mmCIF file of C-alpha atoms in Angstrom:
data_model
loop_
_atom_site.group_PDB
_atom_site.id
_atom_site.type_symbol
_atom_site.label_atom_id
_atom_site.label_comp_id
_atom_site.label_asym_id
_atom_site.label_seq_id
_atom_site.Cartn_x
_atom_site.Cartn_y
_atom_site.Cartn_z
ATOM 1 C CA MET A 1 36.064 -76.781 82.161
ATOM 2 C CA LYS A 2 33.554 -74.906 80.045
ATOM 3 C CA LEU A 3 34.274 -73.735 76.533
ATOM 4 C CA THR A 4 32.768 -70.267 76.048
ATOM 5 C CA ALA A 5 33.999 -69.679 72.495
ATOM 6 C CA TYR A 6 35.613 -71.706 69.754
ATOM 7 C CA HIS A 7 38.016 -70.645 67.016
ATOM 8 C CA ARG A 8 39.679 -72.796 64.394
ATOM 9 C CA ALA A 9 43.151 -71.647 63.393
ATOM 10 C CA LYS A 10 44.163 -71.914 59.726
ATOM 11 C CA SER A 11 47.920 -71.931 60.230
ATOM 12 C CA LEU A 12 50.583 -71.838 62.916
ATOM 13 C CA ALA A 13 50.783 -68.038 62.597
ATOM 14 C CA ASP A 14 46.991 -67.775 62.923
ATOM 15 C CA ALA A 15 46.979 -70.055 65.985
ATOM 16 C CA ARG A 16 49.776 -68.065 67.631
ATOM 17 C CA ARG A 17 47.974 -64.788 66.912
ATOM 18 C CA LEU A 18 44.679 -66.089 68.357
ATOM 19 C CA LEU A 19 46.321 -67.507 71.474
ATOM 20 C CA LYS A 20 48.177 -64.246 72.101
ATOM 21 C CA GLU A 21 45.176 -61.992 71.426
ATOM 22 C CA LEU A 22 42.752 -64.052 73.515
ATOM 23 C CA GLY A 23 45.131 -64.224 76.447
ATOM 24 C CA PRO A 24 45.288 -66.667 79.351
ATOM 25 C CA THR A 25 41.723 -67.942 78.925
ATOM 26 C CA ALA A 26 42.614 -69.251 75.452
ATOM 27 C CA MET A 27 43.529 -72.889 75.224
ATOM 28 C CA PRO A 28 44.787 -74.908 72.259
ATOM 29 C CA LEU A 29 42.503 -77.796 71.282
ATOM 30 C CA ALA A 30 44.297 -80.646 69.569
ATOM 31 C CA GLY A 31 42.129 -83.761 69.931
ATOM 32 C CA ALA A 32 40.426 -82.286 73.015
ATOM 33 C CA SER A 33 40.057 -85.816 74.377
ATOM 34 C CA SER A 34 41.481 -84.948 77.819
ATOM 35 C CA HIS A 35 38.995 -82.143 78.512
ATOM 36 C CA SER A 36 36.539 -84.444 80.235
ATOM 37 C CA PHE A 37 39.146 -85.146 82.926
ATOM 38 C CA VAL A 38 39.361 -81.516 83.944
ATOM 39 C CA LYS A 39 36.530 -81.294 86.429
ATOM 40 C CA ASN A 40 36.327 -77.606 87.198
ATOM 41 C CA ASP A 41 34.221 -74.640 86.135
ATOM 42 C CA ASP A 42 37.034 -72.696 84.456
ATOM 43 C CA GLU A 43 35.836 -70.866 81.376
ATOM 44 C CA LYS A 44 38.125 -71.316 78.383
ATOM 45 C CA ILE A 45 38.224 -70.174 74.784
ATOM 46 C CA GLY A 46 39.166 -73.065 72.531
ATOM 47 C CA VAL A 47 41.634 -72.512 69.695
ATOM 48 C CA ASP A 48 41.397 -75.601 67.500
ATOM 49 C CA ILE A 49 44.812 -76.370 66.002
ATOM 50 C CA ALA A 50 43.768 -79.484 64.027
ATOM 51 C CA ASP A 51 44.190 -77.742 60.657
ATOM 52 C CA ILE A 52 47.583 -76.072 61.152
ATOM 53 C CA GLY A 53 49.668 -79.009 59.898
ATOM 54 C CA PHE A 54 52.529 -80.641 61.820
ATOM 55 C CA GLU A 55 51.186 -84.125 61.148
ATOM 56 C CA GLY A 56 53.059 -87.278 60.250
ATOM 57 C CA VAL A 57 56.434 -88.902 60.822
ATOM 58 C CA GLU A 58 59.605 -88.336 58.766
ATOM 59 C CA CYS A 59 63.013 -90.019 59.015
ATOM 60 C CA LYS A 60 65.855 -87.468 59.083
ATOM 61 C CA ASN A 61 69.516 -88.159 59.880
ATOM 62 C CA GLY A 62 68.979 -90.962 62.362
ATOM 63 C CA HIS A 63 65.932 -89.335 63.943
ATOM 64 C CA PHE A 64 62.199 -89.600 63.474
ATOM 65 C CA VAL A 65 60.661 -86.157 63.321
ATOM 66 C CA VAL A 66 57.078 -86.425 64.539
ATOM 67 C CA GLY A 67 54.639 -83.549 63.984
ATOM 68 C CA ALA A 68 52.983 -82.585 67.255
ATOM 69 C CA ASN A 69 49.532 -82.886 65.644
ATOM 70 C CA THR A 70 50.126 -86.523 64.672
ATOM 71 C CA ARG A 71 47.351 -88.750 65.953
ATOM 72 C CA ILE A 72 48.309 -91.674 68.188
ATOM 73 C CA ALA A 73 46.639 -93.989 65.629
ATOM 74 C CA ASP A 74 49.135 -92.773 63.027
ATOM 75 C CA LEU A 75 52.061 -93.505 65.365
ATOM 76 C CA GLN A 76 50.555 -96.977 65.769
ATOM 77 C CA ALA A 77 50.289 -97.464 61.989
ATOM 78 C CA PHE A 78 53.778 -96.149 61.185
ATOM 79 C CA HIS A 79 56.483 -98.797 60.811
ATOM 80 C CA ALA A 80 60.173 -98.344 60.030
ATOM 81 C CA PRO A 81 63.429 -99.875 61.266
ATOM 82 C CA GLY A 82 64.382 -98.235 64.573
ATOM 83 C CA TRP A 83 60.829 -96.939 65.251
ATOM 84 C CA VAL A 84 59.336 -98.062 68.573
ATOM 85 C CA LEU A 85 56.546 -95.600 69.390
ATOM 86 C CA ASP A 86 54.048 -97.913 67.655
ATOM 87 C CA ARG A 87 54.471 -100.236 70.667
ATOM 88 C CA VAL A 88 53.579 -97.417 73.042
ATOM 89 C CA ALA A 89 50.667 -96.298 70.849
ATOM 90 C CA LEU A 90 49.159 -99.770 70.889
ATOM 91 C CA ARG A 91 48.782 -99.580 74.682
ATOM 92 C CA PHE A 92 47.088 -96.174 74.472
ATOM 93 C CA VAL A 93 43.494 -96.342 75.757
ATOM 94 C CA SER A 94 41.290 -97.378 72.806
ATOM 95 C CA GLN A 95 40.995 -97.048 69.031
ATOM 96 C CA PRO A 96 38.572 -94.074 69.104
ATOM 97 C CA LEU A 97 40.898 -92.230 71.490
ATOM 98 C CA ARG A 98 43.980 -93.162 69.444
ATOM 99 C CA ASN A 99 42.135 -91.611 66.482
ATOM 100 C CA MET A 100 41.399 -88.397 68.389
ATOM 101 C CA THR A 101 44.409 -87.767 70.579
ATOM 102 C CA THR A 102 47.616 -86.178 69.296
ATOM 103 C CA ILE A 103 51.088 -86.814 70.654
ATOM 104 C CA GLY A 104 51.467 -83.061 71.214
ATOM 105 C CA GLY A 105 48.339 -82.991 73.363
ATOM 106 C CA ASN A 106 49.479 -86.038 75.316
ATOM 107 C CA ILE A 107 52.781 -84.463 76.309
ATOM 108 C CA SER A 108 52.079 -80.705 76.506
ATOM 109 C CA ARG A 109 49.966 -81.155 79.592
ATOM 110 C CA VAL A 110 51.142 -84.090 81.667
ATOM 111 C CA PHE A 111 48.632 -86.116 83.625
ATOM 112 C CA PRO A 112 50.229 -88.866 85.737
ATOM 113 C CA TRP A 113 48.778 -91.636 83.553
ATOM 114 C CA ASN A 114 49.979 -90.247 80.198
ATOM 115 C CA ASP A 115 51.841 -92.864 78.146
ATOM 116 C CA PHE A 116 54.205 -90.882 75.951
ATOM 117 C CA PRO A 117 56.224 -88.719 78.397
ATOM 118 C CA VAL A 118 57.737 -91.861 79.939
ATOM 119 C CA ALA A 119 58.674 -93.339 76.555
ATOM 120 C CA LEU A 120 60.125 -90.036 75.316
ATOM 121 C CA LEU A 121 62.245 -89.690 78.474
ATOM 122 C CA ALA A 122 63.749 -93.147 77.940
ATOM 123 C CA LEU A 123 64.309 -92.407 74.246
ATOM 124 C CA ASN A 124 65.950 -89.024 74.979
ATOM 125 C CA ALA A 125 63.618 -87.240 72.576
ATOM 126 C CA THR A 126 63.764 -83.515 71.846
ATOM 127 C CA MET A 127 60.688 -81.296 71.797
ATOM 128 C CA THR A 128 60.527 -78.153 69.655
ATOM 129 C CA ILE A 129 58.334 -75.232 70.693
ATOM 130 C CA SER A 130 57.504 -72.652 68.032
ATOM 131 C CA GLY A 131 57.249 -69.134 69.363
ATOM 132 C CA GLU A 132 58.981 -65.915 68.340
ATOM 133 C CA ALA A 133 61.837 -68.326 67.641
ATOM 134 C CA LYS A 134 62.066 -72.092 67.803
ATOM 135 C CA THR A 135 63.361 -73.543 71.048
ATOM 136 C CA SER A 136 64.286 -77.184 71.575
ATOM 137 C CA HIS A 137 64.247 -79.021 74.896
ATOM 138 C CA LEU A 138 65.532 -82.457 75.764
ATOM 139 C CA ALA A 139 62.895 -84.682 77.363
ATOM 140 C CA SER A 140 64.760 -84.547 80.690
ATOM 141 C CA VAL A 141 64.218 -80.763 80.740
ATOM 142 C CA PHE A 142 60.775 -80.720 79.092
ATOM 143 C CA PHE A 143 59.279 -83.093 81.673
ATOM 144 C CA ASP A 144 61.132 -81.698 84.704
ATOM 145 C CA GLY A 145 57.891 -80.012 85.780
ATOM 146 C CA GLN A 146 54.726 -79.261 83.827
ATOM 147 C CA PRO A 147 55.856 -78.354 80.282
ATOM 148 C CA SER A 148 53.588 -75.277 80.355
ATOM 149 C CA ARG A 149 56.376 -73.473 82.271
ATOM 150 C CA LEU A 150 58.414 -73.466 79.027
ATOM 151 C CA PHE A 151 55.675 -71.882 76.896
ATOM 152 C CA GLN A 152 55.294 -68.135 76.383
ATOM 153 C CA PRO A 153 51.845 -66.800 75.378
ATOM 154 C CA GLY A 154 51.131 -68.005 71.839
ATOM 155 C CA ASP A 155 53.813 -70.702 71.831
ATOM 156 C CA LEU A 156 52.932 -74.149 70.523
ATOM 157 C CA LEU A 157 54.699 -77.484 70.530
ATOM 158 C CA THR A 158 55.286 -78.364 66.886
ATOM 159 C CA GLU A 159 57.783 -81.220 66.626
ATOM 160 C CA ILE A 160 59.134 -84.156 68.561
ATOM 161 C CA SER A 161 62.449 -85.619 67.436
ATOM 162 C CA VAL A 162 62.973 -89.234 68.460
ATOM 163 C CA PRO A 163 66.333 -90.947 67.911
ATOM 164 C CA GLU A 164 66.176 -94.187 65.927
ATOM 165 C CA ILE A 165 66.888 -97.351 67.872
ATOM 166 C CA GLY A 166 70.197 -98.306 66.286
ATOM 167 C CA GLU A 167 72.292 -101.472 66.111
ATOM 168 C CA GLY A 168 73.073 -102.732 69.609
ATOM 169 C CA SER A 169 70.257 -100.732 71.235
ATOM 170 C CA GLY A 170 66.909 -101.834 72.538
ATOM 171 C CA PHE A 171 63.727 -100.337 73.961
ATOM 172 C CA GLY A 172 60.886 -101.673 76.083
ATOM 173 C CA TYR A 173 57.661 -100.173 77.402
ATOM 174 C CA HIS A 174 55.426 -101.626 80.064
ATOM 175 C CA LYS A 175 52.125 -100.307 81.300
ATOM 176 C CA GLU A 176 50.552 -101.735 84.404
ATOM 177 C CA SER A 177 46.781 -101.302 84.335
ATOM 178 C CA LEU A 178 43.738 -103.551 84.584
ATOM 179 C CA VAL A 179 43.001 -102.957 80.884
ATOM 180 C CA ASN A 180 44.396 -100.504 78.315
ATOM 181 C CA MET A 181 41.434 -98.224 78.876
ATOM 182 C CA ASP A 182 42.014 -97.975 82.602
ATOM 183 C CA PHE A 183 44.266 -95.405 84.227
ATOM 184 C CA SER A 184 47.806 -96.771 84.545
ATOM 185 C CA HIS A 185 49.101 -97.798 87.935
ATOM 186 C CA LEU A 186 52.654 -97.702 86.637
ATOM 187 C CA THR A 187 54.339 -97.078 83.318
ATOM 188 C CA ILE A 188 57.985 -97.830 82.717
ATOM 189 C CA ALA A 189 60.175 -97.415 79.651
ATOM 190 C CA ALA A 190 63.772 -98.469 79.234
ATOM 191 C CA TRP A 191 66.406 -97.947 76.551
ATOM 192 C CA ILE A 192 69.823 -99.603 76.611
ATOM 193 C CA ARG A 193 72.884 -99.675 74.355
ATOM 194 C CA ARG A 194 75.231 -102.614 74.608
ATOM 195 C CA GLU A 195 78.630 -103.585 73.295
ATOM 196 C CA GLY A 196 78.818 -107.326 73.064
ATOM 197 C CA ARG A 197 77.028 -108.467 76.188
ATOM 198 C CA THR A 198 77.957 -105.427 78.266
ATOM 199 C CA ILE A 199 75.504 -102.578 78.859
ATOM 200 C CA ARG A 200 77.243 -99.313 77.926
ATOM 201 C CA ASP A 201 74.394 -96.846 78.358
ATOM 202 C CA ALA A 202 70.909 -97.004 79.873
ATOM 203 C CA ARG A 203 67.909 -94.772 80.384
ATOM 204 C CA VAL A 204 64.966 -95.866 82.507
ATOM 205 C CA ALA A 205 61.896 -93.726 83.138
ATOM 206 C CA VAL A 206 58.744 -94.279 85.179
ATOM 207 C CA GLY A 207 55.347 -92.635 85.325
ATOM 208 C CA ALA A 208 51.800 -93.004 86.641
ATOM 209 C CA GLY A 209 52.840 -93.921 90.192
ATOM 210 C CA VAL A 210 54.456 -90.490 90.496
ATOM 211 C CA PRO A 211 53.033 -86.994 89.925
ATOM 212 C CA LEU A 212 55.343 -86.386 86.971
ATOM 213 C CA PRO A 213 57.333 -88.886 84.911
ATOM 214 C CA CYS A 214 61.013 -89.071 85.786
ATOM 215 C CA ARG A 215 64.259 -90.919 85.050
ATOM 216 C CA LEU A 216 65.723 -93.420 87.527
ATOM 217 C CA SER A 217 69.310 -92.201 87.354
ATOM 218 C CA ALA A 218 70.677 -94.421 90.142
ATOM 219 C CA LEU A 219 69.232 -97.514 88.492
ATOM 220 C CA GLU A 220 70.637 -96.390 85.129
ATOM 221 C CA ALA A 221 74.113 -96.027 86.687
ATOM 222 C CA GLU A 222 73.784 -99.452 88.258
ATOM 223 C CA LEU A 223 72.996 -101.036 84.891
ATOM 224 C CA VAL A 224 75.979 -99.552 83.034
ATOM 225 C CA GLY A 225 78.877 -101.996 82.852
ATOM 226 C CA LYS A 226 76.761 -105.002 83.768
ATOM 227 C CA LYS A 227 76.802 -108.110 81.584
ATOM 228 C CA MET A 228 73.508 -108.946 79.961
ATOM 229 C CA ARG A 229 72.228 -112.434 80.647
ATOM 230 C CA ARG A 230 69.118 -114.168 79.417
ATOM 231 C CA GLY A 231 66.527 -113.762 82.160
ATOM 232 C CA GLY A 232 68.812 -111.412 84.075
ATOM 233 C CA HIS A 233 66.211 -108.646 84.090
ATOM 234 C CA ARG A 234 63.890 -110.931 86.033
ATOM 235 C CA ARG A 235 66.513 -111.553 88.706
ATOM 236 C CA ARG A 236 67.296 -107.830 88.964
ATOM 237 C CA ARG A 237 63.666 -106.744 88.970
ATOM 238 C CA GLY A 238 63.054 -107.634 92.611
ATOM 239 C CA SER A 239 66.123 -105.945 94.008
ATOM 240 C CA ALA A 240 65.890 -102.757 91.924
ATOM 241 C CA SER A 241 62.191 -102.107 92.434
ATOM 242 C CA GLY A 242 62.421 -103.117 96.087
ATOM 243 C CA ARG A 243 64.810 -100.272 96.757
ATOM 244 C CA CYS A 244 62.724 -97.624 94.985
ATOM 245 C CA PHE A 245 60.597 -95.448 97.186
ATOM 246 C CA LEU A 246 58.640 -92.322 96.510
ATOM 247 C CA GLU A 247 59.575 -88.997 97.944
ATOM 248 C CA ARG A 248 57.235 -86.053 98.046
ATOM 249 C CA GLY A 249 58.069 -83.843 95.069
ATOM 250 C CA SER A 250 57.797 -86.463 92.364
ATOM 251 C CA ARG A 251 61.295 -87.869 92.623
ATOM 252 C CA ILE A 252 62.161 -91.498 92.977
ATOM 253 C CA GLN A 253 65.215 -92.572 94.943
ATOM 254 C CA GLN A 254 66.839 -95.931 94.706
ATOM 255 C CA MET B 1 28.026 -70.246 66.436
ATOM 256 C CA ASN B 2 26.953 -71.691 63.112
ATOM 257 C CA ILE B 3 28.509 -74.894 61.826
ATOM 258 C CA GLN B 4 28.067 -76.796 58.586
ATOM 259 C CA PHE B 5 28.998 -80.414 58.078
ATOM 260 C CA THR B 6 28.024 -83.464 56.074
ATOM 261 C CA LEU B 7 25.959 -85.882 58.138
ATOM 262 C CA ASN B 8 25.224 -89.248 56.553
ATOM 263 C CA GLY B 9 25.683 -87.826 53.062
ATOM 264 C CA LYS B 10 23.594 -84.682 53.557
ATOM 265 C CA LEU B 11 24.880 -81.178 54.206
ATOM 266 C CA ARG B 12 23.582 -79.945 57.554
ATOM 267 C CA THR B 13 23.847 -76.634 59.338
ATOM 268 C CA ALA B 14 23.362 -76.124 63.052
ATOM 269 C CA GLU B 15 23.545 -73.348 65.610
ATOM 270 C CA VAL B 16 25.563 -74.618 68.563
ATOM 271 C CA GLU B 17 27.178 -73.332 71.732
ATOM 272 C CA ALA B 18 30.984 -73.599 71.889
ATOM 273 C CA ASN B 19 30.603 -76.135 74.687
ATOM 274 C CA THR B 20 28.100 -78.365 72.826
ATOM 275 C CA LYS B 21 29.336 -81.906 72.421
ATOM 276 C CA LEU B 22 28.899 -83.677 69.107
ATOM 277 C CA ALA B 23 26.951 -86.535 70.731
ATOM 278 C CA ASP B 24 24.289 -84.102 71.972
ATOM 279 C CA LEU B 25 24.073 -82.349 68.614
ATOM 280 C CA LEU B 26 23.705 -85.619 66.685
ATOM 281 C CA ARG B 27 20.904 -86.777 68.952
ATOM 282 C CA GLU B 28 19.160 -83.389 68.521
ATOM 283 C CA LEU B 29 19.455 -83.894 64.771
ATOM 284 C CA GLY B 30 17.626 -87.211 65.047
ATOM 285 C CA CYS B 31 20.499 -89.693 65.159
ATOM 286 C CA ALA B 32 19.143 -91.762 68.042
ATOM 287 C CA SER B 33 21.740 -94.471 67.361
ATOM 288 C CA VAL B 34 24.304 -92.238 69.085
ATOM 289 C CA LYS B 35 24.062 -93.320 72.717
ATOM 290 C CA ILE B 36 25.504 -91.383 75.612
ATOM 291 C CA GLY B 37 26.739 -94.029 78.002
ATOM 292 C CA CYS B 38 29.724 -93.109 80.173
ATOM 293 C CA ASN B 39 30.079 -89.589 78.717
ATOM 294 C CA GLU B 40 33.868 -89.741 79.225
ATOM 295 C CA GLY B 41 35.190 -91.750 76.281
ATOM 296 C CA ALA B 42 35.334 -95.138 77.958
ATOM 297 C CA CYS B 43 32.368 -97.134 76.596
ATOM 298 C CA GLY B 44 32.244 -96.362 72.869
ATOM 299 C CA SER B 45 28.451 -96.254 72.662
ATOM 300 C CA CYS B 46 28.631 -92.712 71.254
ATOM 301 C CA ALA B 47 31.227 -93.627 68.599
ATOM 302 C CA VAL B 48 30.767 -92.154 65.124
ATOM 303 C CA ASN B 49 33.015 -91.926 62.103
ATOM 304 C CA VAL B 50 34.442 -88.485 61.289
ATOM 305 C CA ASP B 51 36.257 -88.335 57.961
ATOM 306 C CA GLY B 52 36.430 -92.155 58.108
ATOM 307 C CA ARG B 53 37.958 -92.349 61.586
ATOM 308 C CA LEU B 54 36.097 -93.708 64.574
ATOM 309 C CA ILE B 55 35.902 -91.167 67.403
ATOM 310 C CA ASN B 56 34.001 -90.728 70.657
ATOM 311 C CA SER B 57 31.380 -88.044 70.023
ATOM 312 C CA CYS B 58 30.910 -87.475 73.774
ATOM 313 C CA LEU B 59 34.441 -86.017 73.931
ATOM 314 C CA THR B 60 34.241 -84.048 70.685
ATOM 315 C CA TYR B 61 33.027 -80.464 70.537
ATOM 316 C CA ALA B 62 30.443 -79.874 67.814
ATOM 317 C CA GLY B 63 32.625 -77.074 66.423
ATOM 318 C CA GLN B 64 35.380 -79.582 65.699
ATOM 319 C CA VAL B 65 33.299 -81.210 62.906
ATOM 320 C CA ASN B 66 32.613 -77.935 61.094
ATOM 321 C CA GLY B 67 33.442 -78.685 57.444
ATOM 322 C CA ARG B 68 33.927 -82.400 58.072
ATOM 323 C CA THR B 69 32.006 -85.571 57.235
ATOM 324 C CA VAL B 70 30.197 -87.460 59.977
ATOM 325 C CA GLU B 71 28.715 -90.918 59.594
ATOM 326 C CA THR B 72 26.379 -92.603 62.075
ATOM 327 C CA VAL B 73 24.847 -96.043 61.845
ATOM 328 C CA GLU B 74 21.655 -94.510 60.382
ATOM 329 C CA ALA B 75 23.542 -94.302 57.066
ATOM 330 C CA ILE B 76 24.663 -97.922 57.105
ATOM 331 C CA GLY B 77 22.334 -100.483 55.550
ATOM 332 C CA SER B 78 18.567 -100.571 55.892
ATOM 333 C CA LEU B 79 15.969 -103.063 57.085
ATOM 334 C CA ASP B 80 15.585 -104.337 53.522
ATOM 335 C CA HIS B 81 19.257 -104.192 52.626
ATOM 336 C CA PRO B 82 21.451 -104.560 55.711
ATOM 337 C CA HIS B 83 25.166 -103.904 55.427
ATOM 338 C CA PRO B 84 27.253 -107.143 55.351
ATOM 339 C CA ILE B 85 28.532 -106.282 58.861
ATOM 340 C CA GLN B 86 24.952 -106.068 60.114
ATOM 341 C CA ASP B 87 24.073 -109.327 58.334
ATOM 342 C CA ALA B 88 27.045 -111.070 59.919
ATOM 343 C CA LEU B 89 26.120 -109.872 63.420
ATOM 344 C CA VAL B 90 22.477 -110.968 63.017
ATOM 345 C CA GLU B 91 23.419 -114.370 61.596
ATOM 346 C CA GLU B 92 25.748 -115.027 64.516
ATOM 347 C CA GLY B 93 23.146 -113.919 67.079
ATOM 348 C CA ALA B 94 25.617 -111.307 68.321
ATOM 349 C CA ILE B 95 23.031 -108.698 69.280
ATOM 350 C CA GLN B 96 21.627 -108.755 72.799
ATOM 351 C CA CYS B 97 20.333 -105.478 74.259
ATOM 352 C CA GLY B 98 21.733 -103.661 71.243
ATOM 353 C CA TYR B 99 23.010 -100.592 73.106
ATOM 354 C CA CYS B 100 26.617 -101.063 71.965
ATOM 355 C CA MET B 101 25.750 -102.144 68.423
ATOM 356 C CA PRO B 102 25.915 -98.749 66.645
ATOM 357 C CA GLY B 103 29.450 -98.254 67.954
ATOM 358 C CA VAL B 104 30.454 -101.827 67.169
ATOM 359 C CA ILE B 105 29.120 -101.573 63.606
ATOM 360 C CA LEU B 106 30.899 -98.256 63.009
ATOM 361 C CA ALA B 107 34.162 -99.549 64.506
ATOM 362 C CA ALA B 108 33.968 -102.604 62.268
ATOM 363 C CA LYS B 109 33.098 -100.490 59.233
ATOM 364 C CA ALA B 110 36.026 -98.115 59.822
ATOM 365 C CA LEU B 111 38.307 -101.171 59.866
ATOM 366 C CA PHE B 112 36.744 -103.149 56.987
ATOM 367 C CA ASP B 113 36.667 -100.055 54.738
ATOM 368 C CA LYS B 114 40.472 -99.886 55.002
ATOM 369 C CA ASN B 115 41.205 -103.588 55.361
ATOM 370 C CA PRO B 116 38.522 -106.034 54.141
ATOM 371 C CA SER B 117 40.275 -109.088 55.578
ATOM 372 C CA PRO B 118 41.715 -108.091 58.968
ATOM 373 C CA THR B 119 43.478 -110.588 61.205
ATOM 374 C CA GLU B 120 42.070 -111.528 64.608
ATOM 375 C CA GLU B 121 44.566 -109.196 66.260
ATOM 376 C CA GLU B 122 43.602 -106.289 63.984
ATOM 377 C CA LEU B 123 39.937 -106.923 64.784
ATOM 378 C CA ALA B 124 40.643 -106.939 68.515
ATOM 379 C CA VAL B 125 42.598 -103.682 68.305
ATOM 380 C CA ALA B 126 39.928 -101.959 66.184
ATOM 381 C CA LEU B 127 37.177 -102.952 68.615
ATOM 382 C CA ASP B 128 39.052 -102.286 71.841
ATOM 383 C CA GLY B 129 37.055 -99.111 72.518
ATOM 384 C CA GLN B 130 33.637 -100.770 72.333
ATOM 385 C CA LEU B 131 32.223 -102.114 75.579
ATOM 386 C CA CYS B 132 29.262 -104.508 75.488
ATOM 387 C CA ARG B 133 27.367 -104.369 78.756
ATOM 388 C CA CYS B 134 25.791 -107.766 77.967
ATOM 389 C CA THR B 135 29.387 -109.096 77.645
ATOM 390 C CA GLY B 136 28.580 -110.708 74.307
ATOM 391 C CA TYR B 137 32.075 -110.248 72.941
ATOM 392 C CA GLN B 138 32.582 -113.805 71.690
ATOM 393 C CA LYS B 139 29.691 -113.697 69.237
ATOM 394 C CA ILE B 140 30.577 -110.195 68.062
ATOM 395 C CA GLU B 141 34.155 -111.301 67.393
ATOM 396 C CA SER B 142 33.012 -114.547 65.825
ATOM 397 C CA ALA B 143 30.678 -112.694 63.422
ATOM 398 C CA LEU B 144 33.401 -110.298 62.331
ATOM 399 C CA ARG B 145 36.006 -113.076 62.053
ATOM 400 C CA LYS B 146 33.651 -114.918 59.680
ATOM 401 C CA LEU B 147 33.196 -111.781 57.601
ATOM 402 C CA ALA B 148 36.977 -111.304 57.411
ATOM 403 C CA SER B 149 37.457 -114.949 56.522
ATOM 404 C CA GLU B 150 34.846 -114.725 53.724
ATOM 405 C CA ALA B 151 36.682 -111.690 52.330
ATOM 406 C CA ARG B 152 39.946 -113.676 52.281
ATOM 407 C CA SER B 153 38.333 -116.568 50.409
#
């Protein structure tokens, strides 16, 4: 990709105006850290959105509202009860790239190895796109294809709402790669809610080994109603993963 | 396009193409400490501090630093008065070929400026983007651990 012109937007309205006026060759630049992976000769006009706001994390009514321009390093540094994205951030590439990359950039254009789409699917997050009006999309819809299909010219992702991990719930994220900096071979995130020792609700998502991240609905259904036992996940791991196979079209069947 | 930014304490202006990367611009401006190694954000030899945050200048467009403050290792210490991080690395014998050192020093400085006595884990996380092709990690870590320990005492 070759940048032929560069503009820095001063506000959301300014960014939306520039993106609309410049047309399909215009491209928002958040951290711009993924540009080196796009090995083609496409000419693009960069619209830098670093100064338009939408940074930081706020707690609101049982949710964390994350500005799309929040750097991964700031997700890593943020700590609050029920907040788990710091664990995902810590596995993200390297400190310089955590300082550059924004969560909005990481999820607006999904490469197979991206860390956050998988976590946000398991957490049932909601993404807000600001256009003529604001539209919100659950992660299961947002990532059911490249998110670009949901954007009209000039639209930008502005917020991600992540439910707090409440009492009786838990979250885990695993990334399989040689080192953090390497491309992932597999990423998996799981969220469960239990009552006593019984699993009442579960969401499991995988990425990297598939073209687009996706939920494992059959595995989720299998987990619900099961009793939790110490070490039980290790016993189940073989049988569940053994029955997963990839189908063309990015879906995983159990 | 014309950009203006503060480089190592001095206001600089430069005429750049939209596609110019910051690493190339800094080297043109005489900052030879900025090395272009992998040119895809993996090795950290091009790392510089922008507004106090360590970034990979090989992935950053020059236009992105318009109006911002950039620091390279040229601004840190001198032969007569090395920065304590540089002193610690020399004392420990942590420098081999030296190619990674500008990035290592800037990564350490970005951390120590915010947290003068980081834990071993914080040091490891802050330096996880800096590859040393001589594989001299133990002495680099040892030097910085000593510096952190001195700050605690």
